[in-house]
Amino acid sequence: MRKIIGNKTLVIGCSGTVGLDFIEINKDNNTLYFSRRKPKILKKKNWRYLDFNKKINNLPKKVDKIFFFASPYYKVKNLKKKIFLRELNWLKKITKRVNTQVFIYLSSSSVYLNNHPVGSSKLICEDYLSKSKKFSYLQIWRPYNLIGYKNLNLSDHFHNILIKKFCIEKKKIHRFKGSANDERGYSSTKKFCKLIKKKSNLKKNFIFDYGNSKTIKVFQIAKIFKKIFEMNFKKRKIKFIFNSNLENINTIKSNRVTKSFDTKENSYNIIKKYYLTRIGHHER
């Protein structure tokens, strides 16, 4: 086991979408990153292996900041409260071993959905952290629909289902359960990481929503995907159908008690760039 000396910031869960962009924007050499697999962009000296299912003995006793990005992966098969509540045990393992001045926790906008397995689990985790005595300040972020370009793993969010069905499974037609008029407001993960790093310097407790009120309808997302897909694979034509008329608008709200950051980014450009950088990687 390599000895940990002089690291002031810990990043727990650095191999996911948020973690990978955080690595890129963070220029602090006193940061130590933890995950089960080492991101290629990290130097070995700045990374440590961490598996929450095993004994943890490579953490420092005291640091200035902890960024906690670890969470069970968003897959349909994982959408059970007992699976996402594993995160509570992970938090307990970290907070019992490390004292810090500021704890930055990545929660989820799904806390606003009734009986959602992710949201209800995140609320329990937030409550646990709010009662902890192991840090001076707790900063909780509840982001909506973040898009990053470095993580090649595919979650089961709508924008990735298109890639799974048409690129990987090679379907010619697919029926979606939702409505063509469902709306999403996408935000850049990189911009999000810059903000949470900046705000972590504040000696304050807070909860912030983070999202984009400038939405895009899912049929527009599908059309962007179709255009780029058929441009790349000229002999393959695809078709999609939406089965529901019940609209679901998943975007940040400005009328809540919780403070919010509205990025007002261009959702069309964000999702277009995502597909331009992704489709080639996942074609089989």
mmCIF file of C-alpha atoms in Angstrom:
data_model
loop_
_atom_site.group_PDB
_atom_site.id
_atom_site.type_symbol
_atom_site.label_atom_id
_atom_site.label_comp_id
_atom_site.label_asym_id
_atom_site.label_seq_id
_atom_site.Cartn_x
_atom_site.Cartn_y
_atom_site.Cartn_z
ATOM 1 C CA MET A 1 0.000 0.000 0.000
ATOM 2 C CA ARG A 2 1.381 3.378 -1.004
ATOM 3 C CA LYS A 3 1.518 5.997 1.706
ATOM 4 C CA ILE A 4 -0.664 9.091 1.353
ATOM 5 C CA ILE A 5 1.179 12.289 2.189
ATOM 6 C CA GLY A 6 0.030 15.893 1.948
ATOM 7 C CA ASN A 7 -3.137 15.512 -0.109
ATOM 8 C CA LYS A 8 -5.643 18.221 0.768
ATOM 9 C CA THR A 9 -8.515 17.103 -1.487
ATOM 10 C CA LEU A 10 -10.056 13.681 -2.092
ATOM 11 C CA VAL A 11 -12.268 12.812 -5.064
ATOM 12 C CA ILE A 12 -14.271 9.653 -4.434
ATOM 13 C CA GLY A 13 -15.569 8.113 -7.666
ATOM 14 C CA CYS A 14 -13.448 9.627 -10.428
ATOM 15 C CA SER A 15 -14.128 7.261 -13.347
ATOM 16 C CA GLY A 16 -17.718 8.318 -14.141
ATOM 17 C CA THR A 17 -19.062 11.192 -16.220
ATOM 18 C CA VAL A 18 -18.632 13.879 -13.538
ATOM 19 C CA GLY A 19 -15.359 12.486 -12.216
ATOM 20 C CA LEU A 20 -13.655 12.443 -15.615
ATOM 21 C CA ASP A 21 -14.532 16.052 -16.359
ATOM 22 C CA PHE A 22 -13.535 17.082 -12.852
ATOM 23 C CA ILE A 23 -10.078 15.600 -13.430
ATOM 24 C CA GLU A 24 -9.679 17.762 -16.531
ATOM 25 C CA ILE A 25 -10.691 21.062 -14.947
ATOM 26 C CA ASN A 26 -8.943 20.514 -11.604
ATOM 27 C CA LYS A 27 -5.377 21.839 -11.608
ATOM 28 C CA ASP A 28 -4.760 21.242 -7.903
ATOM 29 C CA ASN A 29 -1.782 18.867 -7.551
ATOM 30 C CA ASN A 30 -2.730 18.124 -3.940
ATOM 31 C CA THR A 31 -5.746 16.091 -5.081
ATOM 32 C CA LEU A 32 -5.969 12.331 -4.706
ATOM 33 C CA TYR A 33 -8.492 10.403 -6.800
ATOM 34 C CA PHE A 34 -10.194 7.120 -5.880
ATOM 35 C CA SER A 35 -12.060 4.595 -8.049
ATOM 36 C CA ARG A 36 -12.118 0.905 -8.959
ATOM 37 C CA ARG A 37 -10.423 1.542 -12.290
ATOM 38 C CA LYS A 38 -7.834 4.187 -13.077
ATOM 39 C CA PRO A 39 -8.837 6.763 -15.699
ATOM 40 C CA LYS A 40 -6.236 6.947 -18.466
ATOM 41 C CA ILE A 41 -5.856 10.694 -18.063
ATOM 42 C CA LEU A 42 -4.642 10.330 -14.457
ATOM 43 C CA LYS A 43 -1.069 9.780 -13.391
ATOM 44 C CA LYS A 44 -0.594 6.721 -11.216
ATOM 45 C CA LYS A 45 0.751 8.765 -8.308
ATOM 46 C CA ASN A 46 -2.517 10.760 -8.122
ATOM 47 C CA TRP A 47 -4.823 7.713 -8.041
ATOM 48 C CA ARG A 48 -5.679 4.954 -5.563
ATOM 49 C CA TYR A 49 -7.787 1.842 -6.000
ATOM 50 C CA LEU A 50 -11.021 1.870 -4.023
ATOM 51 C CA ASP A 51 -13.611 -0.908 -3.853
ATOM 52 C CA PHE A 52 -16.363 -0.281 -1.310
ATOM 53 C CA ASN A 53 -17.060 -4.005 -1.145
ATOM 54 C CA LYS A 54 -13.603 -4.598 0.308
ATOM 55 C CA LYS A 55 -11.718 -3.373 3.348
ATOM 56 C CA ILE A 56 -10.646 0.250 3.007
ATOM 57 C CA ASN A 57 -7.340 1.169 4.611
ATOM 58 C CA ASN A 58 -5.716 3.638 2.224
ATOM 59 C CA LEU A 59 -7.492 6.853 3.229
ATOM 60 C CA PRO A 60 -5.927 9.796 5.081
ATOM 61 C CA LYS A 61 -7.407 10.750 8.450
ATOM 62 C CA LYS A 62 -7.852 14.423 7.649
ATOM 63 C CA VAL A 63 -8.201 16.543 4.485
ATOM 64 C CA ASP A 64 -9.569 19.943 3.511
ATOM 65 C CA LYS A 65 -12.198 18.748 1.016
ATOM 66 C CA ILE A 66 -13.950 15.600 -0.125
ATOM 67 C CA PHE A 67 -15.811 15.487 -3.445
ATOM 68 C CA PHE A 68 -18.093 12.446 -3.397
ATOM 69 C CA PHE A 69 -19.186 11.409 -6.920
ATOM 70 C CA ALA A 70 -19.574 7.649 -6.368
ATOM 71 C CA SER A 71 -22.963 6.060 -7.038
ATOM 72 C CA PRO A 72 -24.415 2.817 -8.468
ATOM 73 C CA TYR A 73 -24.581 3.095 -12.251
ATOM 74 C CA TYR A 74 -27.865 4.266 -13.770
ATOM 75 C CA LYS A 75 -29.156 1.112 -15.475
ATOM 76 C CA VAL A 76 -32.712 -0.213 -15.613
ATOM 77 C CA LYS A 77 -31.593 -3.377 -13.806
ATOM 78 C CA ASN A 78 -30.185 -1.207 -10.992
ATOM 79 C CA LEU A 79 -33.331 0.884 -10.473
ATOM 80 C CA LYS A 80 -34.104 -0.567 -7.066
ATOM 81 C CA LYS A 81 -33.910 1.324 -3.813
ATOM 82 C CA LYS A 82 -31.850 -1.409 -2.132
ATOM 83 C CA ILE A 83 -29.200 -1.078 -4.852
ATOM 84 C CA PHE A 84 -28.928 2.708 -4.687
ATOM 85 C CA LEU A 85 -28.949 2.605 -0.891
ATOM 86 C CA ARG A 86 -25.526 0.972 -1.133
ATOM 87 C CA GLU A 87 -24.343 4.535 -1.506
ATOM 88 C CA LEU A 88 -25.330 5.183 2.116
ATOM 89 C CA ASN A 89 -22.925 2.483 3.287
ATOM 90 C CA TRP A 90 -20.206 3.943 1.070
ATOM 91 C CA LEU A 91 -20.708 7.352 2.657
ATOM 92 C CA LYS A 92 -20.510 5.847 6.128
ATOM 93 C CA LYS A 93 -17.220 4.151 5.297
ATOM 94 C CA ILE A 94 -15.726 7.444 4.104
ATOM 95 C CA THR A 95 -17.066 9.713 6.853
ATOM 96 C CA LYS A 96 -16.024 7.305 9.617
ATOM 97 C CA ARG A 97 -12.446 7.234 8.358
ATOM 98 C CA VAL A 98 -11.809 10.794 7.206
ATOM 99 C CA ASN A 99 -12.373 14.194 8.782
ATOM 100 C CA THR A 100 -12.740 17.104 6.379
ATOM 101 C CA GLN A 101 -13.609 20.759 6.467
ATOM 102 C CA VAL A 102 -15.884 20.700 3.383
ATOM 103 C CA PHE A 103 -17.854 17.716 2.068
ATOM 104 C CA ILE A 104 -19.237 18.116 -1.470
ATOM 105 C CA TYR A 105 -21.945 15.588 -2.308
ATOM 106 C CA LEU A 106 -23.329 14.795 -5.759
ATOM 107 C CA SER A 107 -27.030 14.132 -5.257
ATOM 108 C CA SER A 108 -29.702 14.062 -7.991
ATOM 109 C CA SER A 109 -32.694 15.994 -9.290
ATOM 110 C CA SER A 110 -34.657 12.736 -8.951
ATOM 111 C CA VAL A 111 -35.167 13.665 -5.281
ATOM 112 C CA TYR A 112 -38.171 15.652 -6.554
ATOM 113 C CA LEU A 113 -39.851 12.575 -8.061
ATOM 114 C CA ASN A 114 -42.323 10.568 -5.994
ATOM 115 C CA ASN A 115 -41.032 7.146 -4.902
ATOM 116 C CA HIS A 116 -38.126 7.167 -7.343
ATOM 117 C CA PRO A 117 -35.489 4.571 -6.270
ATOM 118 C CA VAL A 118 -32.605 6.944 -6.972
ATOM 119 C CA GLY A 119 -34.247 10.050 -5.517
ATOM 120 C CA SER A 120 -35.507 8.402 -2.325
ATOM 121 C CA SER A 121 -32.060 6.874 -1.723
ATOM 122 C CA LYS A 122 -30.306 10.174 -2.339
ATOM 123 C CA LEU A 123 -32.575 11.908 0.190
ATOM 124 C CA ILE A 124 -31.628 9.331 2.820
ATOM 125 C CA CYS A 125 -27.959 9.941 2.013
ATOM 126 C CA GLU A 126 -28.434 13.706 2.237
ATOM 127 C CA ASP A 127 -30.106 13.306 5.622
ATOM 128 C CA TYR A 128 -27.255 11.146 6.911
ATOM 129 C CA LEU A 129 -24.658 13.689 5.801
ATOM 130 C CA SER A 130 -26.601 16.615 7.287
ATOM 131 C CA LYS A 131 -26.426 14.928 10.690
ATOM 132 C CA SER A 132 -22.745 13.993 10.475
ATOM 133 C CA LYS A 133 -20.249 15.693 12.783
ATOM 134 C CA LYS A 134 -17.185 14.781 10.704
ATOM 135 C CA PHE A 135 -17.034 17.983 8.650
ATOM 136 C CA SER A 136 -17.695 21.698 9.081
ATOM 137 C CA TYR A 137 -19.583 22.396 5.858
ATOM 138 C CA LEU A 138 -21.856 20.304 3.646
ATOM 139 C CA GLN A 139 -22.491 21.302 0.028
ATOM 140 C CA ILE A 140 -25.130 19.288 -1.861
ATOM 141 C CA TRP A 141 -25.676 19.500 -5.620
ATOM 142 C CA ARG A 142 -28.800 18.178 -7.395
ATOM 143 C CA PRO A 143 -28.036 18.278 -11.135
ATOM 144 C CA TYR A 144 -30.405 17.666 -14.045
ATOM 145 C CA ASN A 145 -29.347 15.910 -17.267
ATOM 146 C CA LEU A 146 -25.587 16.395 -17.328
ATOM 147 C CA ILE A 147 -23.774 15.532 -20.552
ATOM 148 C CA GLY A 148 -20.054 14.739 -20.657
ATOM 149 C CA TYR A 149 -17.973 13.565 -23.589
ATOM 150 C CA LYS A 150 -15.288 11.421 -21.943
ATOM 151 C CA ASN A 151 -17.160 8.528 -20.333
ATOM 152 C CA LEU A 152 -17.747 5.767 -22.897
ATOM 153 C CA ASN A 153 -19.950 3.717 -20.576
ATOM 154 C CA LEU A 154 -23.607 4.013 -21.503
ATOM 155 C CA SER A 155 -26.253 4.652 -18.875
ATOM 156 C CA ASP A 156 -29.932 3.909 -19.560
ATOM 157 C CA HIS A 157 -30.924 7.532 -20.055
ATOM 158 C CA PHE A 158 -32.879 8.299 -23.233
ATOM 159 C CA HIS A 159 -29.989 9.831 -25.177
ATOM 160 C CA ASN A 160 -27.952 6.656 -24.616
ATOM 161 C CA ILE A 161 -30.790 4.232 -25.370
ATOM 162 C CA LEU A 162 -30.664 5.461 -28.973
ATOM 163 C CA ILE A 163 -26.995 4.451 -29.172
ATOM 164 C CA LYS A 164 -27.668 1.079 -27.547
ATOM 165 C CA LYS A 165 -30.605 0.143 -29.759
ATOM 166 C CA PHE A 166 -29.297 1.306 -33.139
ATOM 167 C CA CYS A 167 -25.487 1.175 -32.856
ATOM 168 C CA ILE A 168 -24.962 -1.809 -30.578
ATOM 169 C CA GLU A 169 -28.087 -3.936 -31.057
ATOM 170 C CA LYS A 170 -28.312 -2.887 -34.730
ATOM 171 C CA LYS A 171 -32.063 -2.422 -34.695
ATOM 172 C CA LYS A 172 -33.777 -0.832 -37.694
ATOM 173 C CA ILE A 173 -36.811 0.287 -35.713
ATOM 174 C CA HIS A 174 -37.478 0.831 -32.018
ATOM 175 C CA ARG A 175 -40.546 1.771 -29.981
ATOM 176 C CA PHE A 176 -40.041 4.067 -27.012
ATOM 177 C CA LYS A 177 -42.444 3.998 -24.068
ATOM 178 C CA GLY A 178 -42.465 7.775 -23.591
ATOM 179 C CA SER A 179 -43.928 10.678 -25.530
ATOM 180 C CA ALA A 180 -42.285 12.389 -28.495
ATOM 181 C CA ASN A 181 -42.990 15.667 -26.679
ATOM 182 C CA ASP A 182 -41.112 14.788 -23.495
ATOM 183 C CA GLU A 183 -38.579 17.521 -22.781
ATOM 184 C CA ARG A 184 -35.025 17.532 -21.446
ATOM 185 C CA GLY A 185 -32.717 20.418 -20.574
ATOM 186 C CA TYR A 186 -29.075 19.363 -21.005
ATOM 187 C CA SER A 187 -26.059 20.918 -19.312
ATOM 188 C CA SER A 188 -22.326 20.541 -19.831
ATOM 189 C CA THR A 189 -20.669 18.424 -17.141
ATOM 190 C CA LYS A 190 -17.454 20.366 -17.590
ATOM 191 C CA LYS A 191 -19.142 23.681 -16.725
ATOM 192 C CA PHE A 192 -20.815 22.005 -13.765
ATOM 193 C CA CYS A 193 -17.457 20.783 -12.451
ATOM 194 C CA LYS A 194 -15.924 24.240 -12.740
ATOM 195 C CA LEU A 195 -18.760 25.686 -10.661
ATOM 196 C CA ILE A 196 -18.761 23.097 -7.880
ATOM 197 C CA LYS A 197 -14.985 23.427 -7.543
ATOM 198 C CA LYS A 198 -15.265 27.208 -7.290
ATOM 199 C CA LYS A 199 -18.112 27.032 -4.767
ATOM 200 C CA SER A 200 -16.216 24.481 -2.657
ATOM 201 C CA ASN A 201 -13.945 27.330 -1.542
ATOM 202 C CA LEU A 202 -16.879 28.914 0.283
ATOM 203 C CA LYS A 203 -17.169 28.173 3.978
ATOM 204 C CA LYS A 204 -20.913 27.604 3.673
ATOM 205 C CA ASN A 205 -23.550 24.907 3.903
ATOM 206 C CA PHE A 206 -25.962 24.804 0.971
ATOM 207 C CA ILE A 207 -28.138 22.766 -1.376
ATOM 208 C CA PHE A 208 -28.262 23.816 -5.027
ATOM 209 C CA ASP A 209 -30.232 22.572 -8.010
ATOM 210 C CA TYR A 210 -28.298 22.726 -11.275
ATOM 211 C CA GLY A 211 -29.901 22.481 -14.697
ATOM 212 C CA ASN A 212 -31.025 24.093 -17.920
ATOM 213 C CA SER A 213 -34.441 25.638 -18.545
ATOM 214 C CA LYS A 214 -33.812 25.746 -22.318
ATOM 215 C CA THR A 215 -35.222 22.344 -23.172
ATOM 216 C CA ILE A 216 -35.319 20.122 -26.233
ATOM 217 C CA LYS A 217 -38.070 17.617 -27.079
ATOM 218 C CA VAL A 218 -37.050 13.973 -27.260
ATOM 219 C CA PHE A 219 -38.259 13.604 -30.848
ATOM 220 C CA GLN A 220 -35.764 16.362 -31.719
ATOM 221 C CA ILE A 221 -33.040 14.427 -29.909
ATOM 222 C CA ALA A 222 -33.972 11.321 -31.906
ATOM 223 C CA LYS A 223 -33.888 13.304 -35.164
ATOM 224 C CA ILE A 224 -30.396 14.624 -34.357
ATOM 225 C CA PHE A 225 -29.251 11.072 -33.666
ATOM 226 C CA LYS A 226 -30.863 9.727 -36.851
ATOM 227 C CA LYS A 227 -29.233 12.394 -39.030
ATOM 228 C CA ILE A 228 -25.744 11.777 -37.621
ATOM 229 C CA PHE A 229 -26.194 7.995 -37.610
ATOM 230 C CA GLU A 230 -27.324 7.811 -41.243
ATOM 231 C CA MET A 231 -24.606 10.258 -42.254
ATOM 232 C CA ASN A 232 -22.008 7.898 -40.753
ATOM 233 C CA PHE A 233 -23.617 4.673 -41.986
ATOM 234 C CA LYS A 234 -25.157 5.570 -45.345
ATOM 235 C CA LYS A 235 -26.523 2.081 -46.072
ATOM 236 C CA ARG A 236 -28.474 1.881 -42.822
ATOM 237 C CA LYS A 237 -31.829 3.600 -42.294
ATOM 238 C CA ILE A 238 -33.500 3.693 -38.881
ATOM 239 C CA LYS A 239 -36.940 4.510 -37.527
ATOM 240 C CA PHE A 240 -38.309 5.262 -34.062
ATOM 241 C CA ILE A 241 -41.847 5.369 -32.658
ATOM 242 C CA PHE A 242 -43.133 6.916 -29.408
ATOM 243 C CA ASN A 243 -46.026 5.097 -27.731
ATOM 244 C CA SER A 244 -47.252 7.590 -25.130
ATOM 245 C CA ASN A 245 -49.162 10.867 -25.324
ATOM 246 C CA LEU A 246 -48.377 11.743 -21.694
ATOM 247 C CA GLU A 247 -45.670 14.401 -21.674
ATOM 248 C CA ASN A 248 -42.817 14.402 -19.150
ATOM 249 C CA ILE A 249 -40.803 17.610 -18.791
ATOM 250 C CA ASN A 250 -37.562 16.971 -16.919
ATOM 251 C CA THR A 251 -35.929 20.334 -16.337
ATOM 252 C CA ILE A 252 -34.947 22.703 -13.584
ATOM 253 C CA LYS A 253 -37.753 24.688 -11.947
ATOM 254 C CA SER A 254 -37.356 28.265 -10.729
ATOM 255 C CA ASN A 255 -40.186 28.267 -8.193
ATOM 256 C CA ARG A 256 -38.720 25.905 -5.600
ATOM 257 C CA VAL A 257 -37.420 26.887 -2.190
ATOM 258 C CA THR A 258 -34.034 25.351 -3.065
ATOM 259 C CA LYS A 259 -31.623 27.754 -4.748
ATOM 260 C CA SER A 260 -30.737 26.936 -8.334
ATOM 261 C CA PHE A 261 -28.275 27.574 -11.144
ATOM 262 C CA ASP A 262 -29.909 27.754 -14.579
ATOM 263 C CA THR A 263 -27.194 27.309 -17.212
ATOM 264 C CA LYS A 264 -29.438 28.345 -20.143
ATOM 265 C CA GLU A 265 -27.151 26.420 -22.478
ATOM 266 C CA ASN A 266 -28.131 25.294 -25.958
ATOM 267 C CA SER A 267 -29.459 21.749 -25.425
ATOM 268 C CA TYR A 268 -29.512 21.133 -29.196
ATOM 269 C CA ASN A 269 -25.783 21.849 -29.558
ATOM 270 C CA ILE A 270 -24.870 19.842 -26.464
ATOM 271 C CA ILE A 271 -26.667 16.690 -27.614
ATOM 272 C CA LYS A 272 -25.437 17.099 -31.206
ATOM 273 C CA LYS A 273 -21.820 17.270 -30.041
ATOM 274 C CA TYR A 274 -22.439 14.222 -27.841
ATOM 275 C CA TYR A 275 -23.582 12.091 -30.775
ATOM 276 C CA LEU A 276 -20.832 13.353 -33.054
ATOM 277 C CA THR A 277 -18.258 12.149 -30.518
ATOM 278 C CA ARG A 278 -20.073 8.957 -29.514
ATOM 279 C CA ILE A 279 -21.660 7.127 -32.429
ATOM 280 C CA GLY A 280 -18.377 5.923 -33.949
ATOM 281 C CA HIS A 281 -17.173 4.545 -30.606
ATOM 282 C CA HIS A 282 -20.186 2.276 -30.133
ATOM 283 C CA GLU A 283 -20.813 0.953 -33.626
ATOM 284 C CA ARG A 284 -20.459 -2.837 -33.779
#
